[in-house]
Amino acid sequence: ELKVEQNPLFLSMQEGKNYTIYCNYSTTSDRLYWYRQDPGKSLESLFVLLSNGAVKQEGRLMASLDTKARLSTLHITAAVHDLSATYFCAALPASGTYKYIFGTGTRLKVLA
Amino acid sequence: GAGVSQSPSNKVTEKGKDVELRCDPISGHTALYWYRQSLGQGLEFLIYFQGNSAPDKSGLPSDRFSAERTGGSVSTLTIQRTQQEDSAVYLCASSSAGGSYNEQFFGPGTRLTVL
């Protein structure tokens, strides 16, 4: 059974700093998703990673996937306050089911 | 309006009453999902529908919860005899399962408060 773990659960960082959020999953998966959720809002899709070595970048966020290590990372470069949100990763099992497994989320707070 | 829509946006009910939550997925999406999110928590999978296949109900927390999807489109999540612990945001998502990305698109959610 696929399990997804994110860390850290909470992250408080200063503006201008860099940091990485980690998403580990337990069994084979070749599709990894990152979402952002602002307080009181729904989830917004950020990145879809489909293959080993995939790297996607949007602004100050960069996501990567290493299927051999069963690890995806979301890297934040020179954080700004607007990036404060909760970030979720989700994986799809390689077994053909479309039941997404979500991580617990990382609550990011960027301090001015 | 091409996104996922949900209604109502907010629902306040008394303990013991039944509630129905509605989800309209993106047109053409064959997969539809229901999740529950308690305050400050992650997403709890409830149920998912894929085309004409039997739904995966493995996440439903009790037999008070049920869901149906009519005509492969609109879905209704029903909670019978609501309890205070049912208070949460209920999120619906849809995806075009079978495509390259299988990306989920989420609705705005229904905030349920059980008094």
Coordinates of C-alpha atoms in Angstrom, one line a residue:
Chain A
E1 CA 0.0 0.0 0.0
L2 CA 1.4 3.4 -1.0
K3 CA 2.1 5.8 1.8
V4 CA 3.3 9.4 1.4
E5 CA 5.3 11.3 4.0
Q6 CA 6.1 14.9 4.0
N7 CA 8.6 16.9 6.1
P8 CA 8.8 19.2 7.7
L9 CA 5.2 19.6 8.8
F10 CA 5.8 23.2 9.7
L11 CA 8.3 25.6 8.3
S12 CA 8.9 29.2 9.3
M13 CA 11.5 31.0 7.3
Q14 CA 12.8 34.5 6.7
E15 CA 12.2 36.3 3.4
G16 CA 15.1 35.8 1.0
K17 CA 16.1 32.4 2.4
N18 CA 16.1 29.1 0.5
Y19 CA 14.5 25.9 1.8
T20 CA 13.4 22.4 0.6
I21 CA 10.3 20.4 1.4
Y22 CA 10.6 16.7 1.1
C23 CA 8.0 14.1 0.0
N24 CA 8.9 10.4 0.4
Y25 CA 6.6 7.6 -0.8
S26 CA 6.8 4.0 0.0
T27 CA 6.1 2.0 -3.2
T28 CA 6.4 2.4 -6.9
S29 CA 4.8 5.6 -8.2
D30 CA 5.7 7.5 -11.4
R31 CA 3.3 10.4 -11.0
L32 CA 3.8 13.0 -8.3
Y33 CA 1.8 16.1 -7.7
W34 CA 2.3 19.2 -5.7
Y35 CA -0.5 21.5 -4.6
R36 CA -0.8 24.7 -2.7
Q37 CA -3.5 25.6 -0.3
D38 CA -4.1 29.1 1.0
P39 CA -6.0 29.5 4.3
G40 CA -9.7 29.0 3.8
K41 CA -9.2 28.1 0.2
S42 CA -9.1 25.0 -1.9
L43 CA -6.1 23.2 -3.4
E44 CA -4.4 24.7 -6.4
S45 CA -2.3 22.5 -8.6
L46 CA 1.4 23.6 -8.8
F47 CA 3.3 20.8 -10.5
V48 CA 2.9 17.4 -12.2
L49 CA 6.0 15.2 -12.3
L50 CA 5.7 12.2 -14.5
S51 CA 9.1 10.6 -14.9
N52 CA 12.3 10.0 -13.1
G53 CA 14.5 13.1 -13.2
A54 CA 11.6 15.4 -14.0
V55 CA 12.1 19.0 -12.9
K56 CA 9.5 21.7 -13.1
Q57 CA 10.0 25.4 -12.2
E58 CA 7.6 28.2 -11.7
G59 CA 8.9 31.5 -10.2
R60 CA 10.6 30.8 -6.9
L61 CA 9.4 27.2 -6.7
M62 CA 11.1 24.2 -8.3
A63 CA 9.9 20.6 -8.0
S64 CA 11.9 17.5 -8.8
L65 CA 11.3 13.7 -8.8
D66 CA 13.6 10.9 -8.2
T67 CA 11.7 7.6 -8.6
K68 CA 14.6 5.4 -7.6
A69 CA 14.9 7.2 -4.3
R70 CA 11.1 7.5 -4.1
L71 CA 11.6 11.1 -3.3
S72 CA 10.2 14.4 -4.6
T73 CA 11.4 17.8 -3.4
L74 CA 9.9 21.3 -3.6
H75 CA 12.6 23.9 -3.4
I76 CA 11.9 27.4 -2.5
T77 CA 14.4 30.1 -3.6
A78 CA 14.6 33.5 -2.0
A79 CA 11.3 33.1 -0.3
V80 CA 8.8 36.0 -0.2
H81 CA 5.8 36.5 2.0
D82 CA 3.3 35.6 -0.8
L83 CA 4.6 32.0 -0.7
S84 CA 3.1 31.5 2.8
A85 CA 0.6 28.6 2.4
T86 CA 0.3 24.9 3.0
Y87 CA 1.9 22.7 0.4
F88 CA 0.8 19.1 -0.3
C89 CA 2.4 16.4 -2.3
A90 CA 0.4 13.5 -3.7
A91 CA 1.3 10.3 -5.5
L92 CA -0.5 7.9 -7.7
P93 CA 0.3 4.2 -7.3
A94 CA 1.8 2.5 -10.3
S95 CA -0.8 -0.3 -10.1
G96 CA -3.2 1.5 -12.3
T97 CA -5.6 2.8 -9.7
Y98 CA -6.5 6.5 -9.7
K99 CA -6.6 6.8 -5.9
Y100 CA -4.3 9.6 -5.0
I101 CA -2.4 9.4 -1.8
F102 CA -1.7 12.7 -0.1
G103 CA 1.0 13.7 2.3
T104 CA 0.1 15.5 5.5
G105 CA 1.1 18.9 4.1
T106 CA 3.8 21.4 5.0
R107 CA 2.6 24.6 6.5
L108 CA 5.0 27.3 5.3
K109 CA 5.2 30.7 6.9
V110 CA 7.5 33.3 5.4
L111 CA 8.4 36.1 7.8
A112 CA 9.0 39.6 6.5
Chain B
G1 CA -17.3 28.1 -15.6
A2 CA -15.1 25.2 -16.5
G3 CA -14.0 24.4 -13.0
V4 CA -15.3 22.0 -10.3
S5 CA -18.2 23.5 -8.4
Q6 CA -19.6 22.5 -5.1
S7 CA -22.8 23.5 -3.2
P8 CA -23.5 24.7 -0.7
S9 CA -20.4 26.6 0.2
N10 CA -21.4 26.5 3.9
K11 CA -23.8 24.3 5.7
V12 CA -24.7 24.5 9.4
T13 CA -26.8 21.7 10.7
E14 CA -27.9 20.3 14.0
K15 CA -26.6 17.0 15.4
G16 CA -28.7 14.1 14.1
K17 CA -29.9 15.7 10.9
D18 CA -29.0 14.5 7.4
V19 CA -27.1 16.6 5.0
E20 CA -26.4 16.4 1.2
L21 CA -23.4 17.9 -0.4
R22 CA -23.2 18.3 -4.2
C23 CA -20.3 18.3 -6.6
D24 CA -20.3 19.2 -10.3
P25 CA -17.1 18.0 -11.9
I26 CA -15.3 19.4 -14.9
S27 CA -17.2 18.3 -18.0
G28 CA -15.7 15.2 -19.5
H29 CA -13.7 14.1 -16.4
T30 CA -14.3 10.5 -15.7
A31 CA -12.9 10.4 -12.2
L32 CA -14.5 12.1 -9.2
Y33 CA -13.2 12.2 -5.7
W34 CA -14.4 13.2 -2.2
Y35 CA -12.1 14.2 0.5
R36 CA -12.5 15.6 4.0
Q37 CA -10.3 18.1 5.6
S38 CA -10.6 19.0 9.3
L39 CA -9.3 22.3 10.6
G40 CA -5.5 22.5 10.1
Q41 CA -5.2 18.9 8.9
G42 CA -4.4 17.1 5.7
L43 CA -6.8 15.5 3.2
E44 CA -8.7 12.4 4.2
F45 CA -9.8 10.3 1.3
L46 CA -13.4 9.3 1.4
I47 CA -14.5 7.8 -1.9
Y48 CA -13.8 7.9 -5.6
F49 CA -15.7 7.1 -8.8
Q50 CA -14.1 6.1 -12.0
G51 CA -16.3 5.9 -15.1
N52 CA -18.8 3.1 -14.8
S53 CA -16.8 1.1 -12.4
A54 CA -17.9 0.4 -8.8
P55 CA -16.7 3.2 -6.6
D56 CA -13.8 2.8 -4.2
K57 CA -15.5 3.4 -0.8
S58 CA -12.6 2.4 1.3
G59 CA -12.3 5.8 2.9
L60 CA -15.8 6.3 4.1
P61 CA -15.5 6.6 8.0
S62 CA -18.9 4.9 8.8
D63 CA -22.1 3.7 7.3
R64 CA -23.6 7.1 7.9
F65 CA -21.7 8.3 4.9
S66 CA -22.7 7.5 1.3
A67 CA -22.2 8.9 -2.1
E68 CA -23.6 8.5 -5.5
R69 CA -22.7 9.8 -9.0
T70 CA -25.5 10.1 -11.4
G71 CA -25.0 9.8 -15.2
G72 CA -21.3 9.8 -14.7
S73 CA -21.3 13.5 -13.8
V74 CA -22.8 15.1 -10.7
S75 CA -22.1 13.5 -7.4
T76 CA -23.9 13.8 -4.0
L77 CA -22.2 13.0 -0.7
T78 CA -24.8 12.2 2.0
I79 CA -24.1 12.2 5.7
Q80 CA -26.9 10.7 7.8
R81 CA -27.5 11.5 11.5
T82 CA -24.6 14.0 11.6
Q83 CA -22.3 14.1 14.5
Q84 CA -20.1 17.0 15.7
E85 CA -17.0 15.2 14.6
D86 CA -18.4 15.4 11.0
S87 CA -17.6 19.1 11.1
A88 CA -15.0 19.7 8.4
V89 CA -14.5 21.0 4.9
Y90 CA -15.6 18.5 2.3
L91 CA -13.6 18.8 -0.9
C92 CA -14.5 17.4 -4.3
A93 CA -12.0 16.9 -7.1
S94 CA -12.2 15.5 -10.6
S95 CA -9.6 14.3 -13.1
S96 CA -9.5 12.9 -16.7
A97 CA -8.3 9.6 -15.5
G98 CA -6.4 7.8 -18.3
G99 CA -4.7 10.9 -19.7
S100 CA -1.1 11.7 -19.4
Y101 CA -1.2 13.9 -16.4
N102 CA -4.2 12.7 -14.5
E103 CA -4.1 16.0 -12.7
Q104 CA -6.8 16.5 -10.1
F105 CA -8.8 19.8 -10.0
F106 CA -10.4 20.7 -6.8
G107 CA -13.6 22.5 -6.1
P108 CA -13.9 25.3 -3.5
G109 CA -15.3 22.9 -0.8
T110 CA -18.3 22.8 1.4
R111 CA -17.7 23.8 5.0
L112 CA -20.0 21.7 7.3
T113 CA -20.6 22.7 10.8
V114 CA -22.6 20.4 13.1
L115 CA -23.9 22.0 16.2

